[in-house]
Coordinates of C-alpha atoms and ligand atoms in Angstrom, one line a residue:
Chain A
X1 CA -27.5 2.3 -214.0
X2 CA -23.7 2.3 -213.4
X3 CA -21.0 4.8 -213.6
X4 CA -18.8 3.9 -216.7
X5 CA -15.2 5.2 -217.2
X6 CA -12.4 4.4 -220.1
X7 CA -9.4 3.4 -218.5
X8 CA -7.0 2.5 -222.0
X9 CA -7.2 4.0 -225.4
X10 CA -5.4 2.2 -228.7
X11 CA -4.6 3.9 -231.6
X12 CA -2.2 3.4 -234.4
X13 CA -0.8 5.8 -237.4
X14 CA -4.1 6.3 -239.9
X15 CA -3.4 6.6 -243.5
X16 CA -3.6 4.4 -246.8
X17 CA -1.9 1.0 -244.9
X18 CA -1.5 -1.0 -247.9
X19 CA 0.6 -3.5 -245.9
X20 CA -2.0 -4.5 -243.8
X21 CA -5.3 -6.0 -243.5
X22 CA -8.5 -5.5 -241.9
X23 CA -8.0 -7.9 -238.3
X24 CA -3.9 -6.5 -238.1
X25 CA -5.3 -2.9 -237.8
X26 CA -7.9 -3.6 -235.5
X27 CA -5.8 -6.0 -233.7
X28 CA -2.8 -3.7 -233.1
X29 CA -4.8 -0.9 -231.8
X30 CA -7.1 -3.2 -229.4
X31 CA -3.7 -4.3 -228.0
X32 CA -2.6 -0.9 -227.3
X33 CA -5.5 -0.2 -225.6
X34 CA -5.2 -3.5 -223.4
X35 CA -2.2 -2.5 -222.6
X36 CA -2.8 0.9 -222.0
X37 CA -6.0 -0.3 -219.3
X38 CA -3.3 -2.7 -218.0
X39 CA -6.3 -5.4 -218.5
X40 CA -6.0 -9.1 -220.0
X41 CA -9.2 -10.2 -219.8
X42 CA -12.7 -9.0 -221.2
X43 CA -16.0 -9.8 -220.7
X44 CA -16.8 -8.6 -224.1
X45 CA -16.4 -6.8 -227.1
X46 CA -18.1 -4.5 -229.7
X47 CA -16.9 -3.4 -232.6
X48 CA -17.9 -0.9 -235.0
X49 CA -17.5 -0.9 -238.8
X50 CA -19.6 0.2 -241.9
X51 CA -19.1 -1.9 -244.5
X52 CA -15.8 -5.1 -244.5
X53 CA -18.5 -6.6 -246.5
X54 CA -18.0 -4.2 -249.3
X55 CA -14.6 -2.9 -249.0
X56 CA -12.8 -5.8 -248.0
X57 CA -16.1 -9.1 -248.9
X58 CA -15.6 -10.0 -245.1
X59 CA -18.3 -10.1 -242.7
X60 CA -18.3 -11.7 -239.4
X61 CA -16.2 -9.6 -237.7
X62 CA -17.1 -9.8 -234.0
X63 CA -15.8 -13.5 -234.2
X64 CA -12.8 -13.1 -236.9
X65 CA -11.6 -10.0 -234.5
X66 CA -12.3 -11.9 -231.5
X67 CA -10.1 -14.7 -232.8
X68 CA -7.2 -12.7 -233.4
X69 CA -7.0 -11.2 -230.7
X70 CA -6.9 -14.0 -228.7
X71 CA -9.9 -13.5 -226.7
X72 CA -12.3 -16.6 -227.6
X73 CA -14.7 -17.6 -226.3
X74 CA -15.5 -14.2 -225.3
X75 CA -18.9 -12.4 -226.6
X76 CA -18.2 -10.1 -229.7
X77 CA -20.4 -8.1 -231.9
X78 CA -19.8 -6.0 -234.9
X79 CA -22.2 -3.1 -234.6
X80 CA -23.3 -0.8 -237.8
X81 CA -24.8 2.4 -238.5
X82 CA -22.4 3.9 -241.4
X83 CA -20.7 6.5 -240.3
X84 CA -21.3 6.9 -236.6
X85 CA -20.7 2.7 -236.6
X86 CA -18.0 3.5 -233.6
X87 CA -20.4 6.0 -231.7
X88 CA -22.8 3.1 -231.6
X89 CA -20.1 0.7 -230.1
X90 CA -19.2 3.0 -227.6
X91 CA -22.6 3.9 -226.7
X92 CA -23.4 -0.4 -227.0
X93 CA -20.5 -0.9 -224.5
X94 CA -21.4 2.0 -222.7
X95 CA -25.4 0.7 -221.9
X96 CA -23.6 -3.4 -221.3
X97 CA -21.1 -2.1 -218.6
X98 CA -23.8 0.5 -217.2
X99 CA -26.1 -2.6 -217.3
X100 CA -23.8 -4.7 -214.8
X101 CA -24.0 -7.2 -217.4
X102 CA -20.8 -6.8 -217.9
X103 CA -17.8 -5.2 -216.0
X104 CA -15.2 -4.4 -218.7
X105 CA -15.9 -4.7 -222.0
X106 CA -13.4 -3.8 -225.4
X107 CA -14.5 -1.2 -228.1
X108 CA -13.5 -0.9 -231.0
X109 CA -14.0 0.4 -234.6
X110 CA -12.4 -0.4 -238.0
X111 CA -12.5 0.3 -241.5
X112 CA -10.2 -1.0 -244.1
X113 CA -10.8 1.1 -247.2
X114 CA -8.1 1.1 -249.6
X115 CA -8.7 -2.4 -251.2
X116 CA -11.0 -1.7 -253.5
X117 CA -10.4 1.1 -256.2
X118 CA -12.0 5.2 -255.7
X119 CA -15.1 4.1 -257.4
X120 CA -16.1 1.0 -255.6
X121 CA -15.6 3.0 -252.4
X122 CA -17.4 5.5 -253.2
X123 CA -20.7 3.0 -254.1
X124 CA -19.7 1.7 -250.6
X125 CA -20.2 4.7 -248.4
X126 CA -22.9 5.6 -251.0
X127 CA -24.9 2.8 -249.6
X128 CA -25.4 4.8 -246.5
X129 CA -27.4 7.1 -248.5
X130 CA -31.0 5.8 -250.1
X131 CA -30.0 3.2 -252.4
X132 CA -33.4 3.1 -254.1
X133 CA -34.2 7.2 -254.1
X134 CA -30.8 8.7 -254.0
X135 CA -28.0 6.2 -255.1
X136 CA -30.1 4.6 -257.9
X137 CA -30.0 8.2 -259.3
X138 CA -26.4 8.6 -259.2
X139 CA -26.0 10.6 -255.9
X140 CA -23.1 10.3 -254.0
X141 CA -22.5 11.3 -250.6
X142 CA -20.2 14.7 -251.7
X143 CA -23.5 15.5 -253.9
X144 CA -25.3 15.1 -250.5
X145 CA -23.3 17.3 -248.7
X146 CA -22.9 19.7 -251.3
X147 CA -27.0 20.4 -251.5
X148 CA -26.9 20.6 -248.0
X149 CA -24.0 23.7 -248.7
X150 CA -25.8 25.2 -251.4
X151 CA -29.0 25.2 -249.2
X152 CA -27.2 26.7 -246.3
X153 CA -25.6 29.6 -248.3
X154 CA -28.2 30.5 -250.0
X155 CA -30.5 31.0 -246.6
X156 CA -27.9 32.1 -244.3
X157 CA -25.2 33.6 -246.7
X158 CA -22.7 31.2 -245.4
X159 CA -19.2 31.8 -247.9
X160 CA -17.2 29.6 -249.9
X161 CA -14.6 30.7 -247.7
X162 CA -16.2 30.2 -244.3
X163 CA -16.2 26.7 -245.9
X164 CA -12.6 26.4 -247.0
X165 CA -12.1 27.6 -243.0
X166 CA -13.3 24.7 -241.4
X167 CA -10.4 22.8 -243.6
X168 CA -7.8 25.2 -242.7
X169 CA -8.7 25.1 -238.9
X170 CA -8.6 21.5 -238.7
X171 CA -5.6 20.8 -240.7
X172 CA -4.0 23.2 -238.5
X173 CA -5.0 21.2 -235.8
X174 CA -4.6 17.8 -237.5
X175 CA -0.7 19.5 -238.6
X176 CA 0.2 18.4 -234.4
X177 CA -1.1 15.6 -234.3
X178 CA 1.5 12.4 -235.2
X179 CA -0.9 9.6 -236.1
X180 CA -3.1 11.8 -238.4
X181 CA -3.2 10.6 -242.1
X182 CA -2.6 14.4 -243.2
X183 CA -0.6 15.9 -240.4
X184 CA -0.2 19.3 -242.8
X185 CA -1.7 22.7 -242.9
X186 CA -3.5 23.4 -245.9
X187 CA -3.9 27.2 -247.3
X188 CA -7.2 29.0 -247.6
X189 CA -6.2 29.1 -251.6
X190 CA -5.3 25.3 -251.7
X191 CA -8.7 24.4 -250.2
X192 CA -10.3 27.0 -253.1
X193 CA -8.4 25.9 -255.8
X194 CA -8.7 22.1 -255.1
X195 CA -10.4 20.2 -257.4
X196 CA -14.5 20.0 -257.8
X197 CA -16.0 16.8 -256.6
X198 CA -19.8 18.3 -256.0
X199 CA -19.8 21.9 -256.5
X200 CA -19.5 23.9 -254.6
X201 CA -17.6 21.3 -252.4
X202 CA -13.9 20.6 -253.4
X203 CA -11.6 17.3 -253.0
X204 CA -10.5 19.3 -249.7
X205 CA -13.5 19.8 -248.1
X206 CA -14.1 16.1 -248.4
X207 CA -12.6 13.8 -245.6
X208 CA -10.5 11.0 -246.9
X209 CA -10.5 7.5 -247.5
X210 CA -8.7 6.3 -244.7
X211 CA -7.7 2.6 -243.6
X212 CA -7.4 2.3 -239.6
X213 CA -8.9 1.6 -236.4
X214 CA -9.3 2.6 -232.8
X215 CA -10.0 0.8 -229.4
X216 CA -11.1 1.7 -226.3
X217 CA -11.7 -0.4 -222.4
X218 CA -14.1 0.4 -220.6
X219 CA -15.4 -1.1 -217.1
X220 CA -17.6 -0.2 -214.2
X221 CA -16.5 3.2 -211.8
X222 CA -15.7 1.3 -209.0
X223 CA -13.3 -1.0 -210.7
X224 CA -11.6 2.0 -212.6
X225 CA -11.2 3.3 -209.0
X226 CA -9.6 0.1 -207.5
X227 CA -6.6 0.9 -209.9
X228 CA -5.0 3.2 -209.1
X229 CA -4.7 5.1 -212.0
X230 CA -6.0 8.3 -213.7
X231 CA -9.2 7.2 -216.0
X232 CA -12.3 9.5 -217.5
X233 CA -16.1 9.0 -217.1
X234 CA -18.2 8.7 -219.1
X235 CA -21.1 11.5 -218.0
X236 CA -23.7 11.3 -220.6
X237 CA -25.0 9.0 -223.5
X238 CA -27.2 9.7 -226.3
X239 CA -28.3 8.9 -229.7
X240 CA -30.8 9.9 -232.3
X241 CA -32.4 8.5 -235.6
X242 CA -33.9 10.6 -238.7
X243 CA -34.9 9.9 -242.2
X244 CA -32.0 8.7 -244.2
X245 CA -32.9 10.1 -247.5
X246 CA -31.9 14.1 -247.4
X247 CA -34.8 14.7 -249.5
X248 CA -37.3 13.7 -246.9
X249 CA -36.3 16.1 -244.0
X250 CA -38.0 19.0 -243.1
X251 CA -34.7 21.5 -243.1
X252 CA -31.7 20.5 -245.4
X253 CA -29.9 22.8 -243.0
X254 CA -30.6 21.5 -239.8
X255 CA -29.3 17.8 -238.1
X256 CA -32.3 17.3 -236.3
X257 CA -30.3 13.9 -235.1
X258 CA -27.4 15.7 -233.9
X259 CA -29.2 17.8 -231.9
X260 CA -31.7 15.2 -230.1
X261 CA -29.0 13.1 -229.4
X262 CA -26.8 16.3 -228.1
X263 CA -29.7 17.2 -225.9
X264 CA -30.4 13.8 -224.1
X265 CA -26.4 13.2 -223.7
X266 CA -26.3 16.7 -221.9
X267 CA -29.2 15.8 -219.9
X268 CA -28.0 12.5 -218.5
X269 CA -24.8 14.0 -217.5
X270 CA -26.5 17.6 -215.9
X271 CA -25.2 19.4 -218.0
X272 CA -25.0 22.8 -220.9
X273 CA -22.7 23.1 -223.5
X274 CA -21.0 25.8 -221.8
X275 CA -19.7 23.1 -219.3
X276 CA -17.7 21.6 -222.3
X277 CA -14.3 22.3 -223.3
X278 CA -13.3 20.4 -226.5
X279 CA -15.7 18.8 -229.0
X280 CA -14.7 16.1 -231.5
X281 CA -17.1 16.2 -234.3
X282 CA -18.0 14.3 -237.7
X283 CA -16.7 16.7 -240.5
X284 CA -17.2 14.3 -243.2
X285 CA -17.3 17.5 -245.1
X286 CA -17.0 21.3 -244.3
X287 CA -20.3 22.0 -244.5
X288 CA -21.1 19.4 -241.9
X289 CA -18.8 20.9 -239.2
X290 CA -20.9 24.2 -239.7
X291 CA -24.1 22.1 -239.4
X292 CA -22.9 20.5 -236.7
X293 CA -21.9 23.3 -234.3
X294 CA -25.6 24.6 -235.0
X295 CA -27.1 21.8 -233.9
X296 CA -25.2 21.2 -230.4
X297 CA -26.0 24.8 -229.5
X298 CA -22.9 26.2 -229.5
X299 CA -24.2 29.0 -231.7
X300 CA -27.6 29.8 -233.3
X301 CA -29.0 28.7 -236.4
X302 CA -27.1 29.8 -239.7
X303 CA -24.4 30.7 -237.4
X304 CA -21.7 28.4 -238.0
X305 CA -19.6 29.7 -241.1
X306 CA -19.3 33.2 -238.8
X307 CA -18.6 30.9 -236.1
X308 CA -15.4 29.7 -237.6
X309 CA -14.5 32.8 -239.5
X310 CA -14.8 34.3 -235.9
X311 CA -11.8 32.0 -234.7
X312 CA -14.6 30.6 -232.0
X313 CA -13.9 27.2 -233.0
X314 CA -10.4 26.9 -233.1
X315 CA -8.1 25.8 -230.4
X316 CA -7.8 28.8 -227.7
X317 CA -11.5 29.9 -229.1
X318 CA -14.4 29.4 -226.9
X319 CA -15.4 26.3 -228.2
X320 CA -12.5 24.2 -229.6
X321 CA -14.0 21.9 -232.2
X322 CA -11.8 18.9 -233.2
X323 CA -8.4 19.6 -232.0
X324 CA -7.5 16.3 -233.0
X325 CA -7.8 17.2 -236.7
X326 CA -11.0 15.5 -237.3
X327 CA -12.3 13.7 -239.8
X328 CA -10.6 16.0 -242.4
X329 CA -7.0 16.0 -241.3
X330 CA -7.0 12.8 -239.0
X331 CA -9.1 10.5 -242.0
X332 CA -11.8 8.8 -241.7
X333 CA -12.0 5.4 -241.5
X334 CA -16.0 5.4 -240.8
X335 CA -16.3 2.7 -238.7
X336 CA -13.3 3.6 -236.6
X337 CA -13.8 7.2 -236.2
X338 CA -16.4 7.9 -233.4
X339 CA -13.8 5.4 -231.5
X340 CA -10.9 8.3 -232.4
X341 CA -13.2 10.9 -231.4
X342 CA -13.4 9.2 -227.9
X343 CA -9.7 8.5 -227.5
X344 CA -8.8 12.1 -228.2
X345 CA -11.1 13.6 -225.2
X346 CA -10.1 10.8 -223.6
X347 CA -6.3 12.0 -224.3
X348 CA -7.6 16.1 -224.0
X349 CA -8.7 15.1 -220.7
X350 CA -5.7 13.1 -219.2
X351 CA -3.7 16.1 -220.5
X352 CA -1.7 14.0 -222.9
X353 CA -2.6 16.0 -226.0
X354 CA 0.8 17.4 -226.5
X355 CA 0.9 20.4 -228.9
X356 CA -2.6 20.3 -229.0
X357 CA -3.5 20.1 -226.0
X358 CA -7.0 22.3 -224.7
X359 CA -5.7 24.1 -221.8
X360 CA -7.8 23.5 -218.4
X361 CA -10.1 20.9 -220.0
X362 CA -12.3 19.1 -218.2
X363 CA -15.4 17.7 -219.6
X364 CA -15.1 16.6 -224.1
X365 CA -17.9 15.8 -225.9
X366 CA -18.2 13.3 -229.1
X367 CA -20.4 13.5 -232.1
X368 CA -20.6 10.8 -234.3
X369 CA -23.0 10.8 -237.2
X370 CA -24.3 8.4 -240.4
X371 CA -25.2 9.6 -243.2
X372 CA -26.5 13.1 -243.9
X373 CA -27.8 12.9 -240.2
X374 CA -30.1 9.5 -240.3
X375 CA -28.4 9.0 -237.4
X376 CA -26.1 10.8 -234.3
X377 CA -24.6 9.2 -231.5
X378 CA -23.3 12.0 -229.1
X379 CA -21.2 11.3 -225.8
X380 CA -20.4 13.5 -223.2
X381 CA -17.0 12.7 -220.9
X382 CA -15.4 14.1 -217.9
X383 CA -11.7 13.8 -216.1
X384 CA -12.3 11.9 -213.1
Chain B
X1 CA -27.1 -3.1 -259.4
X2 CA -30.5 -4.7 -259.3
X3 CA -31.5 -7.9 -260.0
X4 CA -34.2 -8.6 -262.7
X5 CA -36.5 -9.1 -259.5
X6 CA -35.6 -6.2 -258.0
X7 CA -35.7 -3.9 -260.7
X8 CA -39.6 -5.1 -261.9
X9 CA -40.6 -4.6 -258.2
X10 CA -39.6 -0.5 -258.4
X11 CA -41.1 -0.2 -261.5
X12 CA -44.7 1.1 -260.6
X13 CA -42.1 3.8 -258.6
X14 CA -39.7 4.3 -261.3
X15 CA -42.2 4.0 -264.8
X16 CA -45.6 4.6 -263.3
X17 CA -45.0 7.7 -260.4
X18 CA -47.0 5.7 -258.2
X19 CA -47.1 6.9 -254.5
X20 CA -49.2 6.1 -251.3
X21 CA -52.0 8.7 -250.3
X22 CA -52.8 8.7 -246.4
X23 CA -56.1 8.1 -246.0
X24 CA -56.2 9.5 -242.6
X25 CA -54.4 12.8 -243.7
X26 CA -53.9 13.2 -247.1
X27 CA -49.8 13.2 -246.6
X28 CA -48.2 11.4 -249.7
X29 CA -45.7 9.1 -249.7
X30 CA -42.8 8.6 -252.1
X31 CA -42.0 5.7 -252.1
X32 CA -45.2 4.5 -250.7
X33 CA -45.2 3.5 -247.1
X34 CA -46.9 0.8 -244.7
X35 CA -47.2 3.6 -241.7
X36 CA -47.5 7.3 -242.6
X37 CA -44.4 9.2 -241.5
X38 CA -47.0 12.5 -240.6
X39 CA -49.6 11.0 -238.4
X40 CA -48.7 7.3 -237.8
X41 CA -52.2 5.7 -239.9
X42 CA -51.8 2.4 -241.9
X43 CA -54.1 2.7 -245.0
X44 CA -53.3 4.3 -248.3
X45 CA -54.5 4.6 -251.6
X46 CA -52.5 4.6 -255.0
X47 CA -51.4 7.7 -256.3
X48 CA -49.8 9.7 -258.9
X49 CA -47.0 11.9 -258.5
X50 CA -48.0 15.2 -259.4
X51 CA -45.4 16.2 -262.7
X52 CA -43.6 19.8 -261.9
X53 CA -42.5 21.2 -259.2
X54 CA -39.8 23.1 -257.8
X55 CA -36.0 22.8 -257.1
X56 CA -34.7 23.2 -253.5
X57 CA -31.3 22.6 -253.9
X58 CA -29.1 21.3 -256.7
X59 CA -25.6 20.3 -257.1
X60 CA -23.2 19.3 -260.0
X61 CA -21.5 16.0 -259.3
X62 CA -18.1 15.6 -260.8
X63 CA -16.6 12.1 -259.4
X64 CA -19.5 9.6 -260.3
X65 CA -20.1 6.5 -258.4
X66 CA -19.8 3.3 -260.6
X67 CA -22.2 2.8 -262.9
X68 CA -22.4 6.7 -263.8
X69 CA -18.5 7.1 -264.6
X70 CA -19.4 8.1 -268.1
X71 CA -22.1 10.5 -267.0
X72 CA -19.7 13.0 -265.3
X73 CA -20.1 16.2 -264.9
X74 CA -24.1 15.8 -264.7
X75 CA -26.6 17.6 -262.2
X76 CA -29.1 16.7 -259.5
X77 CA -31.5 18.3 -256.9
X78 CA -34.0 17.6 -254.6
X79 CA -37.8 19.5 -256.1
X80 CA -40.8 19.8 -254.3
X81 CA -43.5 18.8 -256.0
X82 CA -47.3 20.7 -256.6
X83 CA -48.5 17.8 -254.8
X84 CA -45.5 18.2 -251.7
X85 CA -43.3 15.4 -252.1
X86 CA -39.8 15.9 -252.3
X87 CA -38.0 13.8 -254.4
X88 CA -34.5 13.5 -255.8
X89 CA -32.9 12.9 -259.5
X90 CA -30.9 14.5 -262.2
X91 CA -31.5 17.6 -263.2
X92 CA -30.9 17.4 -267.3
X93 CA -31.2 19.1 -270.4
X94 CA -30.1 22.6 -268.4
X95 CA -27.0 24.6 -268.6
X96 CA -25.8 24.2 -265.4
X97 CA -25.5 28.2 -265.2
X98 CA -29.1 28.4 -265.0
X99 CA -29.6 25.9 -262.1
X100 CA -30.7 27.8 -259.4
X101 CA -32.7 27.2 -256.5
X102 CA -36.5 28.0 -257.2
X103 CA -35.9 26.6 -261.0
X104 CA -39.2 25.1 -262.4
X105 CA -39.1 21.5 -263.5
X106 CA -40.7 18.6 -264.8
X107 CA -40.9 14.7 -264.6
X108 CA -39.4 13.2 -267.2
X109 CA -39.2 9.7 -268.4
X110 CA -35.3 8.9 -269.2
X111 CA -32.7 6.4 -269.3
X112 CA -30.5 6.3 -265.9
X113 CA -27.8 4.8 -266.4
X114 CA -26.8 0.5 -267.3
X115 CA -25.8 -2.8 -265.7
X116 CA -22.8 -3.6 -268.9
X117 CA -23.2 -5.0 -272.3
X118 CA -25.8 -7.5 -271.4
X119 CA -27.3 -6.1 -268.6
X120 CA -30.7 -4.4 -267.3
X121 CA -30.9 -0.9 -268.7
X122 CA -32.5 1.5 -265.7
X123 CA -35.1 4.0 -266.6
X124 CA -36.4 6.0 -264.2
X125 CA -37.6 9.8 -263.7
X126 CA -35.4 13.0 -264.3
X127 CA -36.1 16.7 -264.0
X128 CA -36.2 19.2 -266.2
X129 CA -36.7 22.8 -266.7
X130 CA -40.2 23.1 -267.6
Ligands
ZN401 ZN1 -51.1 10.4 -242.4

């Protein structure tokens, strides 16, 4: 297997882009990142995205965003698995350029959301969820979440305001970072007096719906070093699959995924969590963030509200979890966001995080997840 | 929403409580399942979902996906059952201040929710206290 490293990242302002369709997003972004790689030509592309058919009745996409880019007849594939759709990209063009099949390859991810109303969007990301056991009965993915909350404060006392923390910390964060679709700080009492969507979980513990995209070269270690130019590896590469109705796993409380997929990542690159600096991770919803820092090992089980109540998680803390804002302040356009996730260790790590930069970082790690956790694609990168 | 097709094939699920025993270990399956998710065997026989059980966790859902717009706010959960399958619906005829983890329901036979004026009505299973 090859070394892989990401030598250009693309990203563009995130927010409801009413103005613009599906292939301009994607398009815009894919050129930044060309241009920030300094490359013309591709030997491929992957992209990433949940559901065009749905949100915007488009399908297709590897061709249509092939087209408009201007990179026919080069190979393009749209990759899915709901929410961690742009993990799975990366990780797809990860394994083609590790492969030799190909030497640099184009990632991308992209979600269009806003052009169908609240509720069709909400059916939409619902389908990542059991249509036939858990949608057909009316569940949506906040009601998910929130019995995954309610399971975790009633067997680890985890608080309402541990909770609400997660949203603070990360609009905090998020509040620095320009091309955020809520670059604000949000109070403790905003977060608690928000309005219910799936008790206990409020409107601001929920990420948004978001329209935008992200983009990503990558190419073989030996050609990133013929360039002259500062570029990050990519160390380790893993992903995991679980039961996709929430009802059928062992522990509500517990991303089995996350945590297989964290554990074969750190293994192919050598090395702990305590080797990592930043960590980008998929806060769909507060709760999740908790879950989530669990699972990777960066504290015990039933640790995680403490964990951010503690100030561990917060940029300067032992373990900064998403200094770019994540999914709650940056948005979450699902296909697009394990893409973001990359291109902010990717910026952490060239030391172009401005404001919110992580002081001395040298290694970022990425977790991307679909679902409730039916499926985690974790990646594991390092400043070259 | 499901096609006629669709909907008459989920009905021995959705009217009948039909699930898949494991003939090799006993583990049941709901829905059933062509490979058994405990010890990997193929064959199963028909069976009945046992009809109470007990609530794991439980939320109120506010902001309805379509199709349930006019159903809002309404409860749901995931209960074990006596017979150990886990399995999720509404939670109804239940102040929501008594929902509680470790609440004691039953299967019952409802209405869940409608295509439109013309359209298939869904009936399926809901829990409730029992
Ligand atoms: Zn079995």
């Amino acid at each position: 297997m090859r070394d892989v490293a990401v030598i250009g990242v693309g990203m563009t302002k995130w927010g409801e882009l009413w103005e613009k369709s599906l292939r301009t997003i994607f398009t815009e972004t894919a050129l930044l990142a060309l241009d920030d790689a300094g490359v013309d030509t591709i030997d491929s592309m992957v992209v990433g995205c949940m559901s065009s058919g749905l949100f915007v009745g488009q399908e297709h996409l590897g061709s249509l965003l092939s087209d408009y880019l201007g990179k026919n007849p080069a190979p393009a594939a749209r990759v899915e698995s709901a929410c961690s759709s742009g993990g799975l990209a990366l990780r797809q063009g990860f394994i083609e350029v590790a492969s030799g099949l190909s030497d640099v390859v184009l990632v991308g991810g992209v979600e269009k959301m806003t052009d169908v109303t609240g509720c069709e969007a909400t059916y939409a990301l619902g389908t990542a969820a059991d249509q036939e056991y858990e949608g057909y009965h009316g569940l949506t993915f906040p009601a998910l979440y929130a019995m995954m909350a309610v399971a975790h404060m009633h067997k680890y006392g985890t608080t309402r305001e541990q909770l609400a923390q997660v949203a603070v910390k990360n609009h905090l964060n998020g509040s620095k970072n320009p091309l955020a679709q809520f670059p604000f700080k949000v109070s403790m009492e905003a977060v608690l007096s928000s309005v219910l969507v799936a008790d206990p979980l409020r409107i601001l513990d929920c990420s948004p719906i978001t329209d935008g995209a992200a983009a990503l070269v990558l190419c073989s270690l030996e050609t990133a070093r013929k360039r002259k130019k500062p570029f990050v590896r990519i160390v380790g590469s893993g992903q995991a699959s679980d039961t996709i109705a929430l009802s059928s796993r062992k522990d509500f409380c517990w991303i089995e995924s996350t945590q297989i997929a964290a554990q074969k990542a750190l293994s192919m690159a050598g090395r702990k969590v305590e080797d990592i600096q930043l960590f980008e991770v998929h806060d769909c919803f507060t709760i999740a963030e908790i879950m989530i820092t669990e699972a990777l090992g960066l504290v015990k089980k039933g640790r995680g509200g403490k964990a951010v109540e503690d100030g561990l998680t917060a940029i300067g803390g032992k373990f900064p979890v998403n200094p770019s804002g994540g999914l709650k302040a940056k948005g979450h356009p699902v296909g697009a966001t394990g893409v973001a996730q990359a291109i902010e260790v990717v910026k952490q790590l060239r030391g172009e995080a401005g404001e919110r930069q992580v002081k001395g970082a040298k290694r970022g790690l990425t977790q991307n997840m679909g679902g409730t956790g039916g499926s985690s694609v974790v990646h594991i990168f390092e400043a070259d | 929403m499901p096609t006629p097709s669709r909907y008459w094939r989920e009905i021995p699920q959705r009217y009948r409580y039909e699930a898949g025993r494991c003939k090799a270990c006993g583990f049941i399956c709901f829905p059933p399942r062509l490979v058994c998710p405990r010890c990997g065997a193929r064959e199963f026989e028909t069976t009945k979902l046992a009809g109470t059980g007990t609530v794991l966790t439980y939320t109120i859902i506010r902001v309805a996906p379509e199709g349930f717009e006019d159903q809002v706010p309404y409860a749901v959960g995931i209960a074990e059952l006596e017979d150990g399958v886990k399995l999720t619906a509404q939670i109804v005829d239940c102040d929501f201040a008594s929902l509680k983890i470790g609440l004691k329901v039953r299967l019952e036979f409802r209405k869940l929710s409608e295509d439109g004026e013309a359209g298939i009505i869904h009936y399926g299973y809901k829990f409730v206290p029992a």
